[in-house]
mmCIF file of C-alpha atoms and ligand atoms in Angstrom:
data_model
loop_
_atom_site.group_PDB
_atom_site.id
_atom_site.type_symbol
_atom_site.label_atom_id
_atom_site.label_comp_id
_atom_site.label_asym_id
_atom_site.label_seq_id
_atom_site.Cartn_x
_atom_site.Cartn_y
_atom_site.Cartn_z
ATOM 1 C CA UNK U 1 0.000 0.000 0.000
ATOM 2 C CA UNK U 2 2.873 2.390 0.804
ATOM 3 C CA UNK U 3 4.360 1.807 -2.673
ATOM 4 C CA UNK U 4 0.991 2.445 -4.352
ATOM 5 C CA UNK U 5 0.334 5.619 -2.389
ATOM 6 C CA UNK U 6 3.783 6.956 -3.291
ATOM 7 C CA UNK U 7 3.708 5.951 -6.976
ATOM 8 C CA UNK U 8 3.816 9.027 -9.230
ATOM 9 C CA UNK U 9 1.951 7.051 -11.915
ATOM 10 C CA UNK U 10 -0.968 6.626 -9.509
ATOM 11 C CA UNK U 11 -0.769 9.926 -7.621
ATOM 12 C CA UNK U 12 0.963 12.873 -9.341
ATOM 13 C CA UNK U 13 3.196 14.746 -6.868
ATOM 14 C CA UNK U 14 2.718 11.782 -4.540
ATOM 15 C CA UNK U 15 4.920 13.254 -1.788
ATOM 16 C CA UNK U 16 3.001 16.526 -1.597
ATOM 17 C CA UNK U 17 0.249 16.993 0.997
ATOM 18 C CA UNK U 18 -2.807 17.540 -1.189
ATOM 19 C CA UNK U 19 -5.958 16.326 0.544
ATOM 20 C CA UNK U 20 -8.131 17.730 -2.238
ATOM 21 C CA UNK U 21 -6.879 14.919 -4.486
ATOM 22 C CA UNK U 22 -9.168 12.559 -2.558
ATOM 23 C CA UNK U 23 -12.316 14.566 -3.172
ATOM 24 C CA UNK U 24 -13.150 12.833 -6.417
ATOM 25 C CA UNK U 25 -11.836 10.778 -9.320
ATOM 26 C CA UNK U 26 -12.726 12.116 -12.753
ATOM 27 C CA UNK U 27 -14.218 8.820 -13.889
ATOM 28 C CA UNK U 28 -16.251 7.912 -10.832
ATOM 29 C CA UNK U 29 -17.003 11.122 -8.979
ATOM 30 C CA UNK U 30 -15.400 9.747 -5.804
ATOM 31 C CA UNK U 31 -13.055 7.108 -4.422
ATOM 32 C CA UNK U 32 -14.501 4.002 -2.785
ATOM 33 C CA UNK U 33 -12.541 3.607 0.453
ATOM 34 C CA UNK U 34 -13.735 0.175 1.594
ATOM 35 C CA UNK U 35 -10.992 -1.743 -0.209
ATOM 36 C CA UNK U 36 -12.268 -2.234 -3.753
ATOM 37 C CA UNK U 37 -10.004 0.465 -5.224
ATOM 38 C CA UNK U 38 -6.377 -0.106 -4.270
ATOM 39 C CA UNK U 39 -5.357 3.438 -5.179
ATOM 40 C CA UNK U 40 -6.891 4.453 -1.873
ATOM 41 C CA UNK U 41 -7.669 1.708 0.637
ATOM 42 C CA UNK U 42 -7.244 3.230 4.121
ATOM 43 C CA UNK U 43 -8.648 0.092 5.748
ATOM 44 C CA UNK U 44 -6.561 -2.323 3.719
ATOM 45 C CA UNK U 45 -8.148 -4.938 1.482
ATOM 46 C CA UNK U 46 -8.713 -8.639 1.138
ATOM 47 C CA UNK U 47 -8.725 -11.214 3.917
ATOM 48 C CA UNK U 48 -6.951 -8.969 6.437
ATOM 49 C CA UNK U 49 -9.096 -5.901 5.746
ATOM 50 C CA UNK U 50 -9.872 -3.842 8.858
ATOM 51 C CA UNK U 51 -12.890 -5.352 10.659
ATOM 52 C CA UNK U 52 -13.528 -1.988 12.357
ATOM 53 C CA UNK U 53 -13.911 0.016 9.156
ATOM 54 C CA UNK U 54 -17.632 0.719 9.573
ATOM 55 C CA UNK U 55 -17.091 1.753 13.186
ATOM 56 C CA UNK U 56 -14.166 3.931 12.096
ATOM 57 C CA UNK U 57 -16.190 5.696 9.417
ATOM 58 C CA UNK U 58 -19.126 6.187 11.792
ATOM 59 C CA UNK U 59 -17.023 7.619 14.624
ATOM 60 C CA UNK U 60 -14.050 9.411 13.063
ATOM 61 C CA UNK U 61 -15.787 12.804 13.252
ATOM 62 C CA UNK U 62 -16.347 12.200 16.969
ATOM 63 C CA UNK U 63 -12.646 11.434 17.530
ATOM 64 C CA UNK U 64 -11.717 14.610 15.671
ATOM 65 C CA UNK U 65 -14.284 16.732 17.529
ATOM 66 C CA UNK U 66 -13.027 15.377 20.872
ATOM 67 C CA UNK U 67 -9.430 16.233 19.991
ATOM 68 C CA UNK U 68 -10.315 19.719 18.773
ATOM 69 C CA UNK U 69 -12.548 20.390 21.784
ATOM 70 C CA UNK U 70 -10.204 18.966 24.426
ATOM 71 C CA UNK U 71 -6.912 20.586 23.413
ATOM 72 C CA UNK U 72 -5.671 24.018 22.423
ATOM 73 C CA UNK U 73 -3.977 23.662 19.034
ATOM 74 C CA UNK U 74 -1.230 26.136 18.172
ATOM 75 C CA UNK U 75 1.424 26.130 15.443
ATOM 76 C CA UNK U 76 4.850 25.018 16.636
ATOM 77 C CA UNK U 77 7.136 25.575 13.681
ATOM 78 C CA UNK U 78 6.817 23.787 10.369
ATOM 79 C CA UNK U 79 4.992 20.453 10.320
ATOM 80 C CA UNK U 80 7.373 17.756 9.080
ATOM 81 C CA UNK U 81 5.514 14.995 7.220
ATOM 82 C CA UNK U 82 8.551 12.672 7.053
ATOM 83 C CA UNK U 83 7.672 9.079 7.858
ATOM 84 C CA UNK U 84 9.361 6.221 9.678
ATOM 85 C CA UNK U 85 8.406 2.559 9.586
ATOM 86 C CA UNK U 86 8.006 1.050 13.049
ATOM 87 C CA UNK U 87 5.208 -1.362 13.972
ATOM 88 C CA UNK U 88 3.133 0.906 11.752
ATOM 89 C CA UNK U 89 4.085 3.858 9.556
ATOM 90 C CA UNK U 90 4.504 6.821 11.907
ATOM 91 C CA UNK U 91 5.550 10.468 11.732
ATOM 92 C CA UNK U 92 9.349 10.687 11.970
ATOM 93 C CA UNK U 93 9.004 13.912 13.969
ATOM 94 C CA UNK U 94 5.668 13.663 15.773
ATOM 95 C CA UNK U 95 3.534 16.643 16.677
ATOM 96 C CA UNK U 96 4.238 17.852 20.224
ATOM 97 C CA UNK U 97 1.776 18.585 23.004
HETATM 98 C C1 LIG Z 101 -10.481 5.357 10.779
HETATM 99 C C2 LIG Z 101 -10.276 4.261 11.502
HETATM 100 C C3 LIG Z 101 -9.475 3.057 11.097
HETATM 101 C C4 LIG Z 101 -8.549 2.891 10.114
HETATM 102 C C5 LIG Z 101 -8.061 3.923 9.099
HETATM 103 C C6 LIG Z 101 -8.100 1.518 10.162
HETATM 104 C C7 LIG Z 101 -7.171 0.942 9.307
HETATM 105 C C8 LIG Z 101 -6.754 -0.365 9.359
HETATM 106 C C9 LIG Z 101 -5.805 -0.967 8.455
HETATM 107 C C10 LIG Z 101 -5.100 -0.275 7.289
HETATM 108 C C11 LIG Z 101 -5.645 -2.254 8.815
HETATM 109 C C12 LIG Z 101 -4.717 -3.296 8.153
HETATM 110 C C13 LIG Z 101 -5.505 -4.023 7.058
HETATM 111 C C14 LIG Z 101 -4.613 -4.961 6.248
HETATM 112 O O1 LIG Z 101 -3.665 -5.532 6.807
HETATM 113 O O2 LIG Z 101 -4.857 -5.092 5.042
HETATM 114 C C15 LIG Z 101 -6.484 -2.482 9.966
HETATM 115 C C16 LIG Z 101 -6.597 -3.679 10.633
HETATM 116 C C17 LIG Z 101 -7.359 -3.883 11.739
HETATM 117 N N1 LIG Z 101 -8.222 -2.986 12.327
HETATM 118 FE FE1 LIG Z 101 -8.532 -1.085 11.725
HETATM 119 N N2 LIG Z 101 -8.750 0.876 11.179
HETATM 120 C C18 LIG Z 101 -9.605 1.771 11.773
HETATM 121 C C19 LIG Z 101 -10.457 1.538 12.826
HETATM 122 C C20 LIG Z 101 -10.573 0.348 13.499
HETATM 123 C C21 LIG Z 101 -11.495 0.110 14.595
HETATM 124 C C22 LIG Z 101 -12.486 1.153 15.136
HETATM 125 C C23 LIG Z 101 -11.289 -1.177 14.995
HETATM 126 C C24 LIG Z 101 -11.952 -1.957 16.091
HETATM 127 C C25 LIG Z 101 -12.967 -1.518 16.830
HETATM 128 C C26 LIG Z 101 -10.251 -1.737 14.157
HETATM 129 C C27 LIG Z 101 -9.755 -3.015 14.258
HETATM 130 C C28 LIG Z 101 -8.812 -3.574 13.414
HETATM 131 C C29 LIG Z 101 -8.285 -4.927 13.547
HETATM 132 C C30 LIG Z 101 -8.655 -5.956 14.637
HETATM 133 C C31 LIG Z 101 -7.387 -5.118 12.492
HETATM 134 C C32 LIG Z 101 -6.560 -6.389 12.185
HETATM 135 C C33 LIG Z 101 -7.299 -7.240 11.149
HETATM 136 C C34 LIG Z 101 -6.487 -8.470 10.749
HETATM 137 O O3 LIG Z 101 -5.251 -8.397 10.758
HETATM 138 O O4 LIG Z 101 -7.093 -9.483 10.402
HETATM 139 N N3 LIG Z 101 -9.846 -0.790 13.261
HETATM 140 N N4 LIG Z 101 -7.159 -1.322 10.265
#
């Protein structure tokens, strides 16, 4: 999945942070995210697909609202989107709190 999401043939300027690229595919109007389109499969795909995907989709706004409501968010220098592979793919230089 990492290789697909960083493939310039799949995603032009793959290393740039461009969330608007996920708003819609020209041919379909949007991207299915449940695992049928491997260009964007945030829950994985196949036999090991995330069993919590429906719960995730139903509750992700709540997680975000809780974080925004519970903490004061201020800029702290430039956000570094470098990645490092540990048990999962994590930010190399995490956000600080
Ligand atoms: C937005 C929320 C979530 C995202 C983006 C996410 C993403 C993922 C991904 C990418 C995998 C690996 C799939 C693969 O190996 O192909 C995974 C696996 C898994 N997820 Fe999630 N997940 C989310 C929420 C949840 C929730 C809410 C639960 C449980 C309540 C959950 C339980 C699991 C479990 C148990 C696995 C391991 C499945 C296996 O290896 O057979 N996830 N998830």
